[in-house]
XYZ file of C-alpha atoms in Angstrom:
343
model
C 7.156 11.068 -8.346
C 5.932 7.868 -6.636
C 3.337 8.254 -3.961
C 0.980 6.040 -1.832
C -2.632 6.988 -2.800
C -6.177 6.119 -1.787
C -7.387 3.332 -4.042
C -10.958 3.135 -2.672
C -12.780 0.355 -0.735
C -10.118 0.531 2.064
C -7.147 -0.020 -0.255
C -4.103 1.839 -1.304
C -1.721 1.598 -4.257
C 1.548 3.276 -5.350
C 1.216 5.511 -8.395
C 3.198 8.069 -10.275
C 1.763 11.624 -9.453
C 2.835 15.128 -10.280
C 5.582 16.604 -8.191
C 4.314 19.233 -5.655
C 5.040 22.916 -6.329
C 5.474 25.956 -4.106
C 2.135 27.662 -3.703
C 3.103 30.373 -1.262
C 6.294 32.214 -0.289
C 6.069 30.442 3.075
C 6.023 26.961 1.592
C 8.911 24.428 1.373
C 9.289 21.225 -0.609
C 10.818 18.364 1.356
C 12.370 15.292 -0.114
C 11.048 12.521 2.091
C 13.668 10.090 3.470
C 11.447 8.293 5.923
C 7.658 8.065 6.232
C 5.467 5.938 8.401
C 2.081 4.183 8.332
C -0.208 5.235 11.164
C -3.529 4.081 12.546
C -5.084 7.337 11.319
C -4.007 6.336 7.756
C -5.999 3.212 8.096
C -8.997 5.215 9.495
C -9.166 7.662 6.573
C -9.393 4.826 3.935
C -12.960 4.379 4.982
C -14.056 7.956 4.383
C -14.486 8.238 0.567
C -16.361 11.522 0.781
C -13.472 13.140 2.531
C -10.613 11.223 1.063
C -11.072 10.742 -2.777
C -9.389 8.170 -4.910
C -5.941 9.093 -5.941
C -5.354 11.321 -2.920
C -1.776 11.071 -1.562
C -1.789 9.677 1.955
C 0.471 9.874 5.050
C 1.378 12.484 7.688
C 4.486 11.200 9.450
C 7.733 12.063 7.699
C 11.323 13.289 7.940
C 13.341 14.489 5.033
C 15.510 17.195 3.375
C 14.500 20.678 2.323
C 15.030 20.882 -1.415
C 13.072 24.010 -2.348
C 11.759 26.851 -0.280
C 9.757 30.061 -0.720
C 11.214 33.490 -0.350
C 9.778 34.019 3.153
C 11.047 30.726 4.647
C 13.813 31.812 7.133
C 14.251 29.024 9.595
C 15.397 26.263 7.139
C 18.070 26.217 4.439
C 18.302 24.047 1.470
C 19.759 20.670 2.440
C 18.500 20.855 6.131
C 17.134 17.596 7.475
C 13.782 18.289 9.069
C 10.909 16.602 10.879
C 7.377 17.557 9.789
C 4.505 18.007 12.116
C 1.513 15.948 11.048
C -0.650 19.080 10.484
C -0.007 22.763 9.691
C -0.496 25.986 11.558
C 0.208 29.533 10.608
C 2.482 30.254 13.549
C 1.333 33.801 14.279
C -2.317 33.835 15.216
C -3.597 34.009 18.869
C -3.733 30.180 19.161
C -0.351 29.598 17.670
C 1.317 32.136 19.946
C -0.124 30.232 22.840
C 1.366 27.022 21.600
C -2.213 25.660 20.654
C -1.425 24.947 17.044
C -4.201 22.431 16.529
C -6.783 25.233 17.033
C -5.262 27.395 14.332
C -7.836 28.413 11.815
C -5.352 27.622 9.023
C -4.825 24.027 10.136
C -4.464 21.382 7.400
C -3.632 17.762 8.124
C -1.375 15.952 5.704
C -2.836 13.054 3.828
C -6.284 12.980 5.422
C -8.390 14.755 2.652
C -10.896 17.048 4.309
C -11.411 15.167 7.599
C -9.535 17.811 9.588
C -9.515 20.869 7.377
C -8.873 21.822 3.733
C -7.133 18.925 1.857
C -3.403 18.740 1.753
C -1.485 16.085 0.049
C 0.315 13.598 2.243
C 3.914 12.547 2.896
C 4.074 8.862 1.841
C 5.693 10.177 -1.325
C 8.995 11.132 -2.608
C 8.273 14.835 -2.243
C 5.828 16.736 -0.017
C 4.736 20.467 0.083
C 4.780 21.929 3.494
C 2.866 25.105 4.045
C 4.026 27.614 6.805
C 7.342 25.718 6.698
C 9.071 27.859 9.437
C 6.397 26.684 11.920
C 5.546 23.160 10.709
C 9.086 21.896 10.119
C 11.534 21.179 12.999
C 15.233 20.992 12.394
C 16.748 17.615 13.199
C 19.950 17.739 15.333
C 22.871 15.422 14.769
C 22.777 12.243 16.764
C 19.049 11.302 16.127
C 18.280 8.558 13.691
C 15.725 8.936 10.840
C 13.894 5.953 12.236
C 13.352 7.744 15.509
C 12.758 11.116 13.956
C 9.940 10.087 11.744
C 7.864 9.153 14.773
C 8.262 12.553 16.550
C 5.747 14.449 14.477
C 2.605 12.440 15.463
C 3.109 9.316 17.488
C 5.666 10.537 19.995
C 4.038 14.004 20.123
C 0.613 12.499 20.870
C 1.866 10.390 23.790
C 3.779 13.352 25.216
C 0.751 15.672 24.929
C -1.454 13.145 26.804
C 1.041 12.998 29.717
C 1.550 16.699 29.749
C -2.284 17.261 29.721
C -2.507 14.884 32.608
C 0.214 16.641 34.517
C 2.261 13.533 35.170
C 4.550 13.868 38.168
C 7.730 11.838 38.781
C 7.025 8.544 40.590
C 3.350 8.322 39.670
C 1.697 5.192 38.294
C 0.413 5.338 34.733
C -1.991 2.940 32.997
C -1.953 3.104 29.203
C -4.952 1.591 27.448
C -4.000 0.116 24.113
C -0.706 -1.451 22.875
C -0.760 0.028 19.491
C 1.904 2.456 18.391
C 0.592 5.400 20.331
C 0.071 3.323 23.461
C 3.555 1.807 23.170
C 5.139 5.235 22.688
C 3.199 6.734 25.538
C 4.655 4.103 27.767
C 8.120 4.866 26.598
C 7.585 8.628 27.162
C 6.074 8.050 30.549
C 9.109 6.058 31.571
C 11.441 8.732 30.198
C 9.541 11.502 32.114
C 9.943 9.670 35.452
C 6.810 7.558 35.961
C 7.127 5.086 38.803
C 5.369 2.138 37.078
C 3.680 2.028 33.682
C 1.003 -0.678 33.022
C 0.103 -1.249 29.373
C -3.360 -2.763 28.990
C -3.689 -4.638 25.723
C -5.650 -7.702 24.574
C -3.078 -8.887 21.929
C -0.352 -10.962 23.504
C 2.346 -9.979 20.959
C 1.703 -6.352 21.644
C 1.947 -6.977 25.433
C 5.293 -8.625 24.828
C 6.631 -5.489 23.079
C 5.524 -3.313 25.996
C 7.102 -5.705 28.503
C 10.292 -5.802 26.590
C 10.518 -2.002 26.699
C 9.999 -1.806 30.556
C 6.308 -1.773 31.200
C 4.126 -4.086 33.268
C 1.363 -5.525 31.036
C -2.150 -6.830 31.511
C -5.041 -8.039 29.460
C -8.120 -5.896 30.007
C -9.815 -8.482 32.177
C -6.812 -8.520 34.569
C -6.057 -4.775 34.399
C -7.526 -3.769 37.754
C -5.746 -6.498 39.583
C -2.328 -5.518 38.102
C -2.888 -1.869 38.820
C -4.147 -2.525 42.345
C -1.075 -4.611 43.005
C 1.321 -1.740 42.378
C -0.803 0.956 44.127
C -2.077 -0.723 47.268
C -5.512 -0.840 45.659
C -5.807 2.916 45.073
C -5.736 2.794 41.319
C -3.503 4.567 38.808
C -2.602 8.166 39.242
C -2.826 8.786 35.505
C -4.661 6.814 32.815
C -3.993 7.536 29.142
C -6.777 6.142 26.928
C -5.093 5.322 23.545
C -8.242 3.245 22.401
C -11.120 5.718 22.459
C -14.851 5.141 22.520
C -17.074 4.074 25.385
C -15.020 1.007 26.178
C -11.892 2.957 26.683
C -13.637 5.487 28.875
C -15.199 2.725 31.053
C -11.871 1.000 31.580
C -10.057 4.306 32.298
C -12.565 5.255 34.963
C -12.231 1.750 36.459
C -8.484 2.059 36.742
C -7.921 5.649 37.847
C -7.706 6.510 41.528
C -9.819 9.163 43.269
C -8.594 12.576 42.316
C -6.640 10.923 39.486
C -6.434 12.207 35.885
C -7.587 10.621 32.640
C -6.302 11.948 29.267
C -7.672 10.470 26.051
C -5.964 10.453 22.651
C -7.977 7.598 21.041
C -10.339 8.410 18.298
C -13.606 9.218 20.089
C -17.128 8.045 19.197
C -19.702 10.746 18.364
C -21.134 10.589 21.812
C -20.209 8.702 25.015
C -22.045 8.526 28.326
C -20.123 10.107 31.134
C -21.017 8.946 34.726
C -20.839 12.600 35.890
C -21.855 11.883 39.473
C -18.970 9.446 40.053
C -16.466 11.739 38.207
C -17.693 14.593 40.548
C -17.545 12.503 43.684
C -14.082 11.152 42.824
C -12.877 14.664 41.770
C -11.456 13.188 38.572
C -9.647 15.239 35.893
C -10.669 14.369 32.294
C -9.279 15.771 29.228
C -8.530 15.120 25.544
C -5.203 15.854 23.864
C -3.749 16.213 20.338
C -0.023 15.860 19.749
C 1.891 19.123 18.889
C 5.536 18.690 17.866
C 5.644 22.314 16.854
C 5.116 23.173 20.561
C 6.948 20.236 22.164
C 9.878 19.659 19.866
C 12.472 20.979 22.364
C 11.523 18.478 25.001
C 11.041 15.498 22.624
C 14.353 16.077 20.842
C 16.203 16.373 24.128
C 14.806 13.066 25.413
C 15.736 11.146 22.177
C 19.169 12.846 21.848
C 20.026 11.974 25.478
C 19.074 8.329 24.818
C 16.301 8.407 27.388
C 13.618 7.769 24.705
C 13.992 5.621 21.554
C 10.807 5.707 19.565
C 12.256 3.475 16.940
C 11.868 0.504 19.385
C 8.261 0.077 18.207
C 9.094 -0.043 14.485
C 8.544 -3.677 13.559
C 8.691 -3.425 9.680
C 10.708 -1.304 7.328
C 9.799 -1.308 3.637
C 10.348 0.499 0.326
C 7.499 2.556 -0.980
C 6.638 -0.100 -3.605
C 5.511 -2.408 -0.776
C 3.203 0.046 0.900
C -0.072 -1.690 -0.003
C 1.206 -4.942 1.670
C 2.302 -2.868 4.776
C -1.290 -1.371 5.017
C -2.767 -4.895 4.944
C -0.418 -6.134 7.609
C -1.158 -3.211 9.851
C -4.961 -3.574 9.272
C -4.703 -7.237 10.212
C -2.517 -6.452 13.269
C 0.357 -8.439 12.001
C 2.762 -5.626 12.433
C 2.904 -2.811 15.007
C 4.476 0.140 13.080
C 5.718 0.272 9.561
C 8.436 2.694 8.321
C 8.771 3.562 4.650
C 12.343 4.142 3.352
C 12.561 6.562 0.340
């Protein structure tokens, strides 16, 4: 089969690799119909110790079940399914709570050993899915493949941040970062009843996308003025940091109101200074969140099916798998926002 693989030195290429096989009775094989290129995919290219050359990349996918193990009960052959970006057993203490990311059997598609034992990715014609009954979500009629492919990671991440921050209807949300996760977080916040959403992003083209989709926008230097203008100077009720690192934290703390909440889904630095006295005095809530479509599929599918949320609005390029290397280059250079791969 064809697959996008790590070619070393920050590069990818398309190669013929062996078809995946069932390894356990709870596995399924999915024929991929859409995959997507994610910022995490760009990140893993620079970790040669964890992601070796030739390793199949990608973790956002939707497709058709073409083979299943004897213990797969939730999905029939021919079912169209959305894949979560990582696996979980579905029956441990953490999974029963809906905390699938904490499962001891977690494996993240296409990221080598960065987040658990290696598991070949989904930017390929076929992908093996462990714990298929838990990891795969059936796709109802009326939802396009272009929207569905973003549910497993990008949409689930934005929703998890807002859920963790306990967004209430009518509240003001500031989203730091106009990349795919930031854009989708803005869409989800609007779908969940936010009063005003402000997307803070330095790149003008990305601000234009956010504005087209209903958000106010600001460059980082102007963010406080814009947020103050819609909150009578209080600051945002909720800030979602989709950038990460010390700069994201500093800006989030500058924009959030007293007793407001900050949720971070950006890739963090190893250590970041926290102004604990200020956080204490202002009674701020601060948390991190990881997307979990296994837990939140019901809500996300309902929003998309009702037409309240259209994740495909952020897809700016759609390619065949043979053009994957060019798609990675364009995303690395910020020439495109989100690329979908047709298979």
